[in-house]
mmCIF file of C-alpha atoms in Angstrom:
data_model
loop_
_atom_site.group_PDB
_atom_site.id
_atom_site.type_symbol
_atom_site.label_atom_id
_atom_site.label_comp_id
_atom_site.label_asym_id
_atom_site.label_seq_id
_atom_site.Cartn_x
_atom_site.Cartn_y
_atom_site.Cartn_z
ATOM 1 C CA MET A 9 -9.560 -16.001 13.201
ATOM 2 C CA LYS A 10 -6.356 -17.964 13.743
ATOM 3 C CA ILE A 11 -6.648 -21.601 14.615
ATOM 4 C CA GLU A 12 -5.127 -21.127 18.085
ATOM 5 C CA ASP A 13 -7.807 -18.544 18.864
ATOM 6 C CA GLU A 14 -10.531 -20.864 17.579
ATOM 7 C CA LEU A 15 -9.246 -23.674 19.817
ATOM 8 C CA LYS A 16 -9.296 -21.400 22.844
ATOM 9 C CA PHE A 17 -12.869 -20.406 22.053
ATOM 10 C CA ILE A 18 -14.031 -24.033 21.711
ATOM 11 C CA LYS A 19 -12.145 -24.985 24.894
ATOM 12 C CA ILE A 20 -14.201 -22.459 26.813
ATOM 13 C CA LYS A 21 -17.395 -23.838 25.325
ATOM 14 C CA HIS A 22 -16.529 -27.419 26.292
ATOM 15 C CA LYS A 23 -15.733 -26.307 29.818
ATOM 16 C CA TYR A 24 -19.436 -25.907 30.419
ATOM 17 C CA LEU A 25 -20.592 -29.045 28.549
ATOM 18 C CA LYS A 26 -21.412 -32.163 30.575
ATOM 19 C CA GLN A 27 -21.092 -34.355 27.504
ATOM 20 C CA ASN A 28 -18.917 -34.141 24.397
ATOM 21 C CA ILE A 29 -21.314 -33.291 21.605
ATOM 22 C CA ILE A 30 -19.932 -33.473 18.072
ATOM 23 C CA VAL A 31 -22.140 -32.976 15.029
ATOM 24 C CA ASP A 32 -22.264 -36.142 12.888
ATOM 25 C CA ARG A 33 -22.996 -34.942 9.383
ATOM 26 C CA LYS A 34 -23.808 -37.661 6.878
ATOM 27 C CA PRO A 35 -21.995 -37.395 3.539
ATOM 28 C CA ALA A 36 -23.798 -36.187 0.478
ATOM 29 C CA PHE A 37 -25.185 -39.104 -1.638
ATOM 30 C CA GLU A 38 -22.225 -39.147 -4.066
ATOM 31 C CA PHE A 39 -19.820 -39.636 -1.154
ATOM 32 C CA ASP A 40 -21.925 -41.935 0.995
ATOM 33 C CA VAL A 41 -20.666 -45.376 0.104
ATOM 34 C CA SER A 42 -23.011 -46.986 2.607
ATOM 35 C CA ILE A 43 -26.100 -46.083 0.588
ATOM 36 C CA ASN A 44 -25.105 -45.198 -2.989
ATOM 37 C CA GLY A 45 -24.460 -48.746 -4.053
ATOM 38 C CA SER A 46 -20.755 -48.344 -4.574
ATOM 39 C CA GLU A 47 -19.878 -50.986 -2.001
ATOM 40 C CA SER A 48 -21.283 -53.828 -4.101
ATOM 41 C CA LEU A 49 -19.665 -56.529 -6.128
ATOM 42 C CA GLY A 50 -18.570 -55.246 -9.517
ATOM 43 C CA LYS A 51 -18.748 -51.538 -8.608
ATOM 44 C CA MET A 52 -15.738 -50.966 -6.339
ATOM 45 C CA ILE A 53 -12.178 -52.274 -6.273
ATOM 46 C CA ASN A 54 -9.331 -51.841 -3.850
ATOM 47 C CA ILE A 55 -5.927 -51.230 -5.435
ATOM 48 C CA GLN A 56 -3.035 -51.706 -2.977
ATOM 49 C CA ALA A 57 -1.145 -48.479 -3.696
ATOM 50 C CA SER A 58 1.279 -48.915 -0.814
ATOM 51 C CA SER A 59 2.411 -51.601 1.629
ATOM 52 C CA SER A 60 4.686 -49.203 3.499
ATOM 53 C CA CYS A 61 3.804 -47.280 6.666
ATOM 54 C CA GLN A 62 5.496 -45.100 9.299
ATOM 55 C CA LEU A 63 3.512 -46.741 12.119
ATOM 56 C CA LYS A 64 3.337 -50.079 13.906
ATOM 57 C CA CYS A 65 -0.234 -50.023 15.213
ATOM 58 C CA LYS A 66 -1.247 -52.726 17.657
ATOM 59 C CA GLY A 67 -4.145 -53.796 15.460
ATOM 60 C CA CYS A 68 -2.036 -53.740 12.266
ATOM 61 C CA ARG A 69 1.662 -53.844 11.433
ATOM 62 C CA GLY A 70 2.627 -54.035 15.104
ATOM 63 C CA SER A 71 1.137 -57.544 15.172
ATOM 64 C CA PHE A 72 2.303 -58.974 11.827
ATOM 65 C CA ASP A 73 5.307 -61.064 10.837
ATOM 66 C CA GLY A 74 8.313 -58.803 10.346
ATOM 67 C CA LYS A 75 9.724 -60.879 7.505
ATOM 68 C CA PHE A 76 6.483 -60.663 5.629
ATOM 69 C CA LEU A 77 6.292 -56.882 6.105
ATOM 70 C CA LYS A 78 9.839 -56.486 4.824
ATOM 71 C CA GLU A 79 9.128 -58.547 1.712
ATOM 72 C CA ALA A 80 5.823 -56.721 1.097
ATOM 73 C CA GLY A 81 7.645 -53.387 1.382
ATOM 74 C CA LYS A 82 10.101 -54.318 -1.344
ATOM 75 C CA ASN A 83 7.277 -54.460 -3.897
ATOM 76 C CA SER A 84 5.166 -51.804 -2.265
ATOM 77 C CA PHE A 85 4.374 -49.350 -5.033
ATOM 78 C CA ILE A 86 2.856 -49.637 -8.521
ATOM 79 C CA GLU A 87 4.492 -47.918 -11.443
ATOM 80 C CA ASP A 88 2.231 -45.393 -13.111
ATOM 81 C CA SER A 89 2.200 -47.188 -16.432
ATOM 82 C CA VAL A 90 1.231 -50.486 -14.737
ATOM 83 C CA PHE A 91 -1.364 -48.660 -12.629
ATOM 84 C CA LYS A 92 -3.056 -47.313 -15.759
ATOM 85 C CA ILE A 93 -3.270 -50.781 -17.256
ATOM 86 C CA ILE A 94 -4.823 -52.111 -14.040
ATOM 87 C CA VAL A 95 -7.362 -49.258 -13.959
ATOM 88 C CA GLN A 96 -8.356 -49.707 -17.595
ATOM 89 C CA LYS A 97 -8.951 -53.398 -17.065
ATOM 90 C CA CYS A 98 -11.087 -52.543 -14.041
ATOM 91 C CA ILE A 99 -13.125 -50.031 -16.009
ATOM 92 C CA GLN A 100 -13.685 -52.612 -18.736
ATOM 93 C CA SER A 101 -15.326 -54.825 -16.093
ATOM 94 C CA GLY A 102 -17.578 -51.969 -14.826
ATOM 95 C CA ILE A 103 -15.606 -50.583 -11.901
ATOM 96 C CA GLN A 104 -16.654 -47.032 -10.918
ATOM 97 C CA TYR A 105 -15.255 -46.602 -7.417
ATOM 98 C CA VAL A 106 -11.554 -47.062 -6.607
ATOM 99 C CA GLU A 107 -10.147 -47.368 -3.108
ATOM 100 C CA LEU A 108 -6.440 -46.612 -2.839
ATOM 101 C CA THR A 109 -6.480 -47.376 0.887
ATOM 102 C CA PRO A 110 -3.859 -50.025 1.538
ATOM 103 C CA ALA A 111 -4.334 -52.908 3.964
ATOM 104 C CA ILE A 112 -0.991 -52.328 5.662
ATOM 105 C CA GLY A 113 0.263 -48.915 4.450
ATOM 106 C CA ASP A 114 -0.244 -45.268 3.724
ATOM 107 C CA PRO A 115 -0.959 -44.181 0.128
ATOM 108 C CA PHE A 116 0.864 -40.900 0.430
ATOM 109 C CA LEU A 117 4.201 -42.725 0.826
ATOM 110 C CA ASP A 118 3.871 -43.432 -2.871
ATOM 111 C CA LYS A 119 5.821 -40.541 -4.428
ATOM 112 C CA ASN A 120 3.610 -40.807 -7.487
ATOM 113 C CA ILE A 121 0.296 -40.944 -5.692
ATOM 114 C CA GLU A 122 -0.909 -37.666 -7.200
ATOM 115 C CA ASN A 123 -0.246 -39.012 -10.710
ATOM 116 C CA LYS A 124 -2.522 -41.904 -9.893
ATOM 117 C CA ILE A 125 -5.242 -39.679 -8.379
ATOM 118 C CA ASN A 126 -5.089 -37.344 -11.369
ATOM 119 C CA TYR A 127 -5.376 -40.201 -13.768
ATOM 120 C CA LEU A 128 -8.403 -41.617 -12.013
ATOM 121 C CA THR A 129 -9.934 -38.147 -11.833
ATOM 122 C CA SER A 130 -9.553 -37.719 -15.592
ATOM 123 C CA LEU A 131 -11.632 -40.821 -16.301
ATOM 124 C CA PRO A 132 -15.347 -40.165 -16.646
ATOM 125 C CA GLU A 133 -16.123 -43.768 -15.649
ATOM 126 C CA ILE A 134 -14.579 -43.253 -12.176
ATOM 127 C CA LYS A 135 -16.970 -41.656 -9.715
ATOM 128 C CA LEU A 136 -15.004 -41.755 -6.449
ATOM 129 C CA ILE A 137 -11.424 -42.181 -5.190
ATOM 130 C CA ILE A 138 -11.093 -43.232 -1.534
ATOM 131 C CA LEU A 139 -7.873 -42.696 0.395
ATOM 132 C CA THR A 140 -7.120 -43.347 4.066
ATOM 133 C CA THR A 141 -4.070 -41.714 5.637
ATOM 134 C CA ASN A 142 -2.349 -41.252 8.983
ATOM 135 C CA LEU A 143 -1.497 -37.712 7.796
ATOM 136 C CA LEU A 144 2.205 -38.086 8.617
ATOM 137 C CA LYS A 145 3.345 -37.687 4.991
ATOM 138 C CA PHE A 146 1.839 -34.289 4.382
ATOM 139 C CA ASP A 147 2.323 -31.882 1.499
ATOM 140 C CA SER A 148 0.168 -28.782 1.965
ATOM 141 C CA GLU A 149 0.013 -27.940 -1.730
ATOM 142 C CA LEU A 150 -0.980 -31.506 -2.661
ATOM 143 C CA PHE A 151 -3.721 -31.609 -0.011
ATOM 144 C CA LYS A 152 -4.963 -28.208 -1.111
ATOM 145 C CA ARG A 153 -5.459 -29.612 -4.608
ATOM 146 C CA LEU A 154 -7.163 -32.709 -3.224
ATOM 147 C CA LEU A 155 -9.648 -30.567 -1.351
ATOM 148 C CA LYS A 156 -10.711 -29.099 -4.645
ATOM 149 C CA ASN A 157 -11.244 -32.528 -6.258
ATOM 150 C CA ASN A 158 -14.923 -33.569 -6.132
ATOM 151 C CA LYS A 159 -13.986 -37.223 -6.690
ATOM 152 C CA VAL A 160 -11.853 -37.548 -3.575
ATOM 153 C CA PHE A 161 -13.004 -39.076 -0.278
ATOM 154 C CA LEU A 162 -10.194 -38.439 2.222
ATOM 155 C CA ASN A 163 -10.244 -40.520 5.392
ATOM 156 C CA VAL A 164 -7.918 -39.240 8.190
ATOM 157 C CA SER A 165 -7.082 -41.646 11.011
ATOM 158 C CA VAL A 166 -6.871 -40.190 14.539
ATOM 159 C CA TYR A 167 -4.935 -42.602 16.758
ATOM 160 C CA GLY A 168 -4.371 -40.709 19.978
ATOM 161 C CA ILE A 169 -5.000 -37.524 21.960
ATOM 162 C CA ASP A 170 -1.435 -36.923 23.127
ATOM 163 C CA GLU A 171 2.109 -38.352 22.825
ATOM 164 C CA LYS A 172 1.455 -41.158 25.306
ATOM 165 C CA THR A 173 -1.819 -42.498 23.853
ATOM 166 C CA TYR A 174 -0.607 -42.071 20.295
ATOM 167 C CA LYS A 175 2.563 -44.086 20.956
ATOM 168 C CA GLU A 176 0.625 -46.762 22.877
ATOM 169 C CA GLU A 177 -1.589 -47.363 19.836
ATOM 170 C CA THR A 178 0.857 -46.849 16.983
ATOM 171 C CA GLY A 179 4.196 -47.854 18.483
ATOM 172 C CA ARG A 180 5.679 -44.562 17.253
ATOM 173 C CA ASN A 181 6.323 -41.224 18.972
ATOM 174 C CA LEU A 182 4.867 -39.139 16.174
ATOM 175 C CA PHE A 183 1.888 -37.410 17.774
ATOM 176 C CA ASN A 184 3.322 -33.913 17.530
ATOM 177 C CA LYS A 185 3.925 -34.350 13.797
ATOM 178 C CA PHE A 186 0.394 -35.696 13.312
ATOM 179 C CA PHE A 187 -1.241 -32.908 15.283
ATOM 180 C CA LYS A 188 0.740 -30.255 13.437
ATOM 181 C CA ASN A 189 -0.485 -31.618 10.111
ATOM 182 C CA PHE A 190 -4.002 -32.107 11.527
ATOM 183 C CA LYS A 191 -4.137 -28.387 12.347
ATOM 184 C CA THR A 192 -2.664 -27.453 8.926
ATOM 185 C CA LEU A 193 -5.291 -29.508 7.106
ATOM 186 C CA TYR A 194 -8.041 -27.719 9.048
ATOM 187 C CA THR A 195 -6.515 -24.375 8.060
ATOM 188 C CA LEU A 196 -6.474 -25.428 4.409
ATOM 189 C CA ILE A 197 -10.121 -26.447 4.598
ATOM 190 C CA LYS A 198 -11.080 -23.147 6.195
ATOM 191 C CA GLU A 199 -9.215 -21.252 3.517
ATOM 192 C CA GLU A 200 -10.995 -23.149 0.765
ATOM 193 C CA VAL A 201 -14.359 -22.549 2.475
ATOM 194 C CA LYS A 202 -16.349 -24.656 0.015
ATOM 195 C CA ILE A 203 -14.288 -27.770 -0.341
ATOM 196 C CA LYS A 204 -15.362 -30.096 -3.126
ATOM 197 C CA SER A 205 -13.940 -33.319 -1.731
ATOM 198 C CA PHE A 206 -15.231 -35.079 1.430
ATOM 199 C CA VAL A 207 -13.097 -35.428 4.559
ATOM 200 C CA GLN A 208 -13.868 -38.087 7.149
ATOM 201 C CA LEU A 209 -12.044 -38.150 10.494
ATOM 202 C CA THR A 210 -11.912 -41.696 11.758
ATOM 203 C CA ASN A 211 -11.605 -42.079 15.515
ATOM 204 C CA ARG A 212 -9.167 -44.931 16.189
ATOM 205 C CA THR A 213 -8.234 -43.775 19.723
ATOM 206 C CA SER A 214 -8.898 -45.715 22.927
ATOM 207 C CA PHE A 215 -11.742 -43.338 23.773
ATOM 208 C CA MET A 216 -15.414 -43.422 22.855
ATOM 209 C CA LEU A 217 -16.365 -39.902 21.846
ATOM 210 C CA ASP A 218 -19.541 -39.374 23.871
ATOM 211 C CA GLU A 219 -18.494 -41.385 26.928
ATOM 212 C CA ASN A 220 -14.952 -40.913 28.010
ATOM 213 C CA PHE A 221 -13.145 -38.835 25.412
ATOM 214 C CA PRO A 222 -11.009 -36.363 27.404
ATOM 215 C CA LYS A 223 -11.418 -32.679 26.886
ATOM 216 C CA CYS A 224 -8.243 -31.895 24.963
ATOM 217 C CA ASP A 225 -6.948 -30.074 21.856
ATOM 218 C CA VAL A 226 -7.712 -33.111 19.653
ATOM 219 C CA LEU A 227 -11.374 -33.010 20.739
ATOM 220 C CA TYR A 228 -11.580 -29.244 20.250
ATOM 221 C CA LEU A 229 -10.066 -29.503 16.801
ATOM 222 C CA ILE A 230 -12.429 -32.299 15.847
ATOM 223 C CA ASP A 231 -15.308 -30.034 16.975
ATOM 224 C CA LEU A 232 -14.007 -27.271 14.710
ATOM 225 C CA TYR A 233 -13.616 -29.636 11.765
ATOM 226 C CA THR A 234 -17.120 -31.067 12.023
ATOM 227 C CA ARG A 235 -18.695 -27.596 11.788
ATOM 228 C CA ILE A 236 -17.580 -27.475 8.180
ATOM 229 C CA LYS A 237 -19.706 -28.880 5.342
ATOM 230 C CA ASN A 238 -18.259 -31.997 3.762
ATOM 231 C CA VAL A 239 -16.459 -33.000 6.966
ATOM 232 C CA ARG A 240 -17.590 -35.618 9.481
ATOM 233 C CA LEU A 241 -16.354 -37.770 12.307
ATOM 234 C CA ASP A 242 -16.768 -41.543 12.254
ATOM 235 C CA SER A 243 -16.244 -43.789 15.280
ATOM 236 C CA SER A 244 -17.473 -47.070 13.811
ATOM 237 C CA GLU A 245 -13.978 -48.403 13.419
ATOM 238 C CA ILE A 246 -12.835 -47.813 17.006
ATOM 239 C CA PHE A 247 -13.307 -51.535 17.680
ATOM 240 C CA ASN A 248 -10.193 -53.513 16.740
ATOM 241 C CA ILE A 249 -10.903 -56.614 14.685
ATOM 242 C CA ASN A 250 -8.515 -59.567 14.500
ATOM 243 C CA ARG A 251 -7.804 -59.151 10.746
ATOM 244 C CA ALA A 252 -8.883 -62.688 9.945
ATOM 245 C CA GLY A 253 -6.952 -64.067 12.889
ATOM 246 C CA SER A 254 -3.716 -62.261 12.024
ATOM 247 C CA VAL A 255 -3.984 -60.072 15.139
ATOM 248 C CA ASP A 256 -3.902 -62.148 18.325
ATOM 249 C CA ARG A 257 -3.120 -60.085 21.417
ATOM 250 C CA ASP A 258 -4.936 -59.031 24.589
ATOM 251 C CA ASP A 259 -4.003 -55.323 24.741
ATOM 252 C CA LEU A 260 -6.167 -54.018 21.910
ATOM 253 C CA ASN A 261 -8.480 -51.078 22.521
ATOM 254 C CA PHE A 262 -12.122 -52.147 22.382
ATOM 255 C CA ALA A 263 -11.159 -55.464 20.871
ATOM 256 C CA LYS A 264 -13.948 -57.430 19.245
ATOM 257 C CA GLY A 265 -14.279 -60.848 20.766
ATOM 258 C CA ASN A 266 -14.930 -64.134 19.002
ATOM 259 C CA LYS A 267 -18.185 -64.772 20.794
ATOM 260 C CA ASP A 268 -21.598 -63.905 19.441
ATOM 261 C CA ILE A 269 -20.228 -62.981 15.985
ATOM 262 C CA LYS A 270 -23.222 -61.952 13.898
ATOM 263 C CA ARG A 271 -22.908 -62.401 10.210
ATOM 264 C CA SER A 272 -25.024 -63.716 7.408
ATOM 265 C CA GLY A 273 -24.508 -63.935 3.663
ATOM 266 C CA LEU A 274 -21.793 -62.410 1.523
ATOM 267 C CA CYS A 275 -19.175 -60.555 3.475
ATOM 268 C CA PRO A 276 -19.346 -56.852 2.530
ATOM 269 C CA HIS A 277 -15.717 -56.326 3.678
ATOM 270 C CA GLY A 278 -14.283 -58.957 1.335
ATOM 271 C CA PRO A 279 -15.832 -60.714 -1.661
ATOM 272 C CA GLY A 280 -18.951 -58.590 -1.426
ATOM 273 C CA LEU A 281 -16.841 -55.507 -1.999
ATOM 274 C CA GLY A 282 -15.051 -56.976 -5.037
ATOM 275 C CA GLY A 283 -11.663 -57.811 -3.545
ATOM 276 C CA GLY A 284 -8.383 -56.015 -4.018
ATOM 277 C CA ILE A 285 -5.445 -55.878 -6.474
ATOM 278 C CA LEU A 286 -1.800 -56.187 -5.503
ATOM 279 C CA PRO A 287 1.074 -54.525 -7.440
ATOM 280 C CA ASN A 288 1.801 -57.776 -9.294
ATOM 281 C CA GLY A 289 -1.813 -58.010 -10.538
ATOM 282 C CA ASP A 290 -2.947 -60.711 -8.117
ATOM 283 C CA VAL A 291 -6.536 -60.316 -7.025
ATOM 284 C CA LEU A 292 -7.413 -61.069 -3.388
ATOM 285 C CA PHE A 293 -11.017 -61.849 -2.510
ATOM 286 C CA CYS A 294 -10.497 -59.951 0.776
ATOM 287 C CA PRO A 295 -8.451 -56.763 0.350
ATOM 288 C CA PHE A 296 -8.272 -55.650 3.971
ATOM 289 C CA ASN A 297 -8.117 -58.720 6.203
ATOM 290 C CA ASP A 298 -6.180 -61.156 4.042
ATOM 291 C CA ILE A 299 -2.920 -59.816 5.397
ATOM 292 C CA TYR A 300 -0.713 -62.707 4.260
ATOM 293 C CA ARG A 301 -2.328 -62.794 0.833
ATOM 294 C CA THR A 302 -3.451 -66.439 0.847
ATOM 295 C CA GLY A 303 -6.749 -65.837 -0.956
ATOM 296 C CA VAL A 304 -5.588 -65.089 -4.490
ATOM 297 C CA VAL A 305 -8.470 -65.767 -6.901
ATOM 298 C CA GLY A 306 -6.810 -64.682 -10.120
ATOM 299 C CA ASN A 307 -4.496 -62.179 -11.801
ATOM 300 C CA ILE A 308 -5.789 -59.168 -13.655
ATOM 301 C CA PHE A 309 -2.943 -59.294 -16.169
ATOM 302 C CA LYS A 310 -3.944 -62.808 -17.185
ATOM 303 C CA GLU A 311 -7.720 -62.483 -17.304
ATOM 304 C CA SER A 312 -10.414 -59.848 -16.958
ATOM 305 C CA LEU A 313 -11.811 -58.908 -13.568
ATOM 306 C CA THR A 314 -15.236 -60.079 -14.786
ATOM 307 C CA ASP A 315 -13.786 -63.527 -15.616
ATOM 308 C CA ILE A 316 -12.083 -63.665 -12.191
ATOM 309 C CA TYR A 317 -15.432 -62.939 -10.510
ATOM 310 C CA LYS A 318 -17.045 -65.668 -12.628
ATOM 311 C CA GLY A 319 -14.154 -68.071 -11.981
ATOM 312 C CA ASP A 320 -14.361 -71.200 -9.793
ATOM 313 C CA LYS A 321 -12.242 -69.837 -6.929
ATOM 314 C CA PHE A 322 -14.230 -66.638 -6.439
ATOM 315 C CA GLN A 323 -17.598 -68.303 -7.019
ATOM 316 C CA GLU A 324 -16.837 -71.003 -4.460
ATOM 317 C CA ILE A 325 -16.293 -68.276 -1.841
ATOM 318 C CA VAL A 326 -19.446 -66.440 -2.869
ATOM 319 C CA GLU A 327 -21.452 -69.684 -2.698
ATOM 320 C CA ASN A 328 -20.061 -70.564 0.703
ATOM 321 C CA HIS A 329 -20.868 -67.138 2.142
ATOM 322 C CA THR A 330 -24.334 -67.165 0.617
ATOM 323 C CA ASN A 331 -24.922 -70.374 2.541
ATOM 324 C CA ASN A 332 -23.339 -68.924 5.714
ATOM 325 C CA ILE A 333 -20.274 -71.121 5.406
ATOM 326 C CA TYR A 334 -17.089 -69.271 6.435
ATOM 327 C CA ASN A 335 -13.931 -71.271 6.181
ATOM 328 C CA GLY A 336 -10.240 -70.602 5.655
ATOM 329 C CA ILE A 337 -9.297 -67.078 6.882
ATOM 330 C CA CYS A 338 -13.049 -66.270 7.057
ATOM 331 C CA ALA A 339 -13.482 -68.866 9.851
ATOM 332 C CA LYS A 340 -10.990 -66.993 12.038
ATOM 333 C CA CYS A 341 -12.245 -63.519 11.205
ATOM 334 C CA ASN A 342 -14.402 -61.626 13.697
ATOM 335 C CA GLU A 343 -15.822 -59.043 11.313
ATOM 336 C CA THR A 344 -19.568 -58.648 11.705
ATOM 337 C CA TRP A 345 -22.324 -57.291 9.454
#
């Protein structure tokens, strides 16, 4: 059945539903980073594969300093030879899970991203490769190969349900391009039938799925996606955080406030995760929220990752968090756990 016919069928089904019901299928153990222990210090590392992006989302690049973004973009990508050195040094320190999801970019803008994925895949020590994409840079043949890779966790961001809502969130009029690629990816998955990778659709729209998500083609396509094994929808990131105080505006969708922040112990989004590595080898204790890269705790070209973790800078942060002391960028951050 062609995708347009499937969408028509699902549309009829939803016409009679009082509530949007989407099946939430938990990942298999090897892909479930929430329970398999991968998100723990010394197991996972974030490598900033790209600092370039086609979008200017309100909760991201649309709220950051333009001069900084320009400078970060100049040194956005890691040469393959340098990437291999970084990965080998990570493996020597026990890293098994690698996240190529950038803090402010899209990994598929790296023209050599498949080389990096293939290299990681070839290493028996590496168990999982995590990538998050807006799906705008889309090569069907590349994605077809990724779907056959049992080490790949592909996270697809869904920012809007039409041209208006997509542009409101991302600052770019690229919804039609996204939706075209979104449909193509579904077709590829259907063709492969038994995909070996895991695909997560992350709802970043201004709509909660079971409460006010409009009946539209995006919803119908999500419904079709989630009927397939190894595909799920996640809405846990619909709430915009302030990225350690770097995002300060009052028009965010479902913005988290600064009141009643619940957190205790080592932050699992930063030092608890093991930090992140920039193209120049600098190691940040917080890979996602340290936008302006103020929390450098070492350089992987100068010392091992293990030694960086044991170093005074990193240990001071760990000790503070362990005692529920959150200062510096952590004091401004409204992440909760």
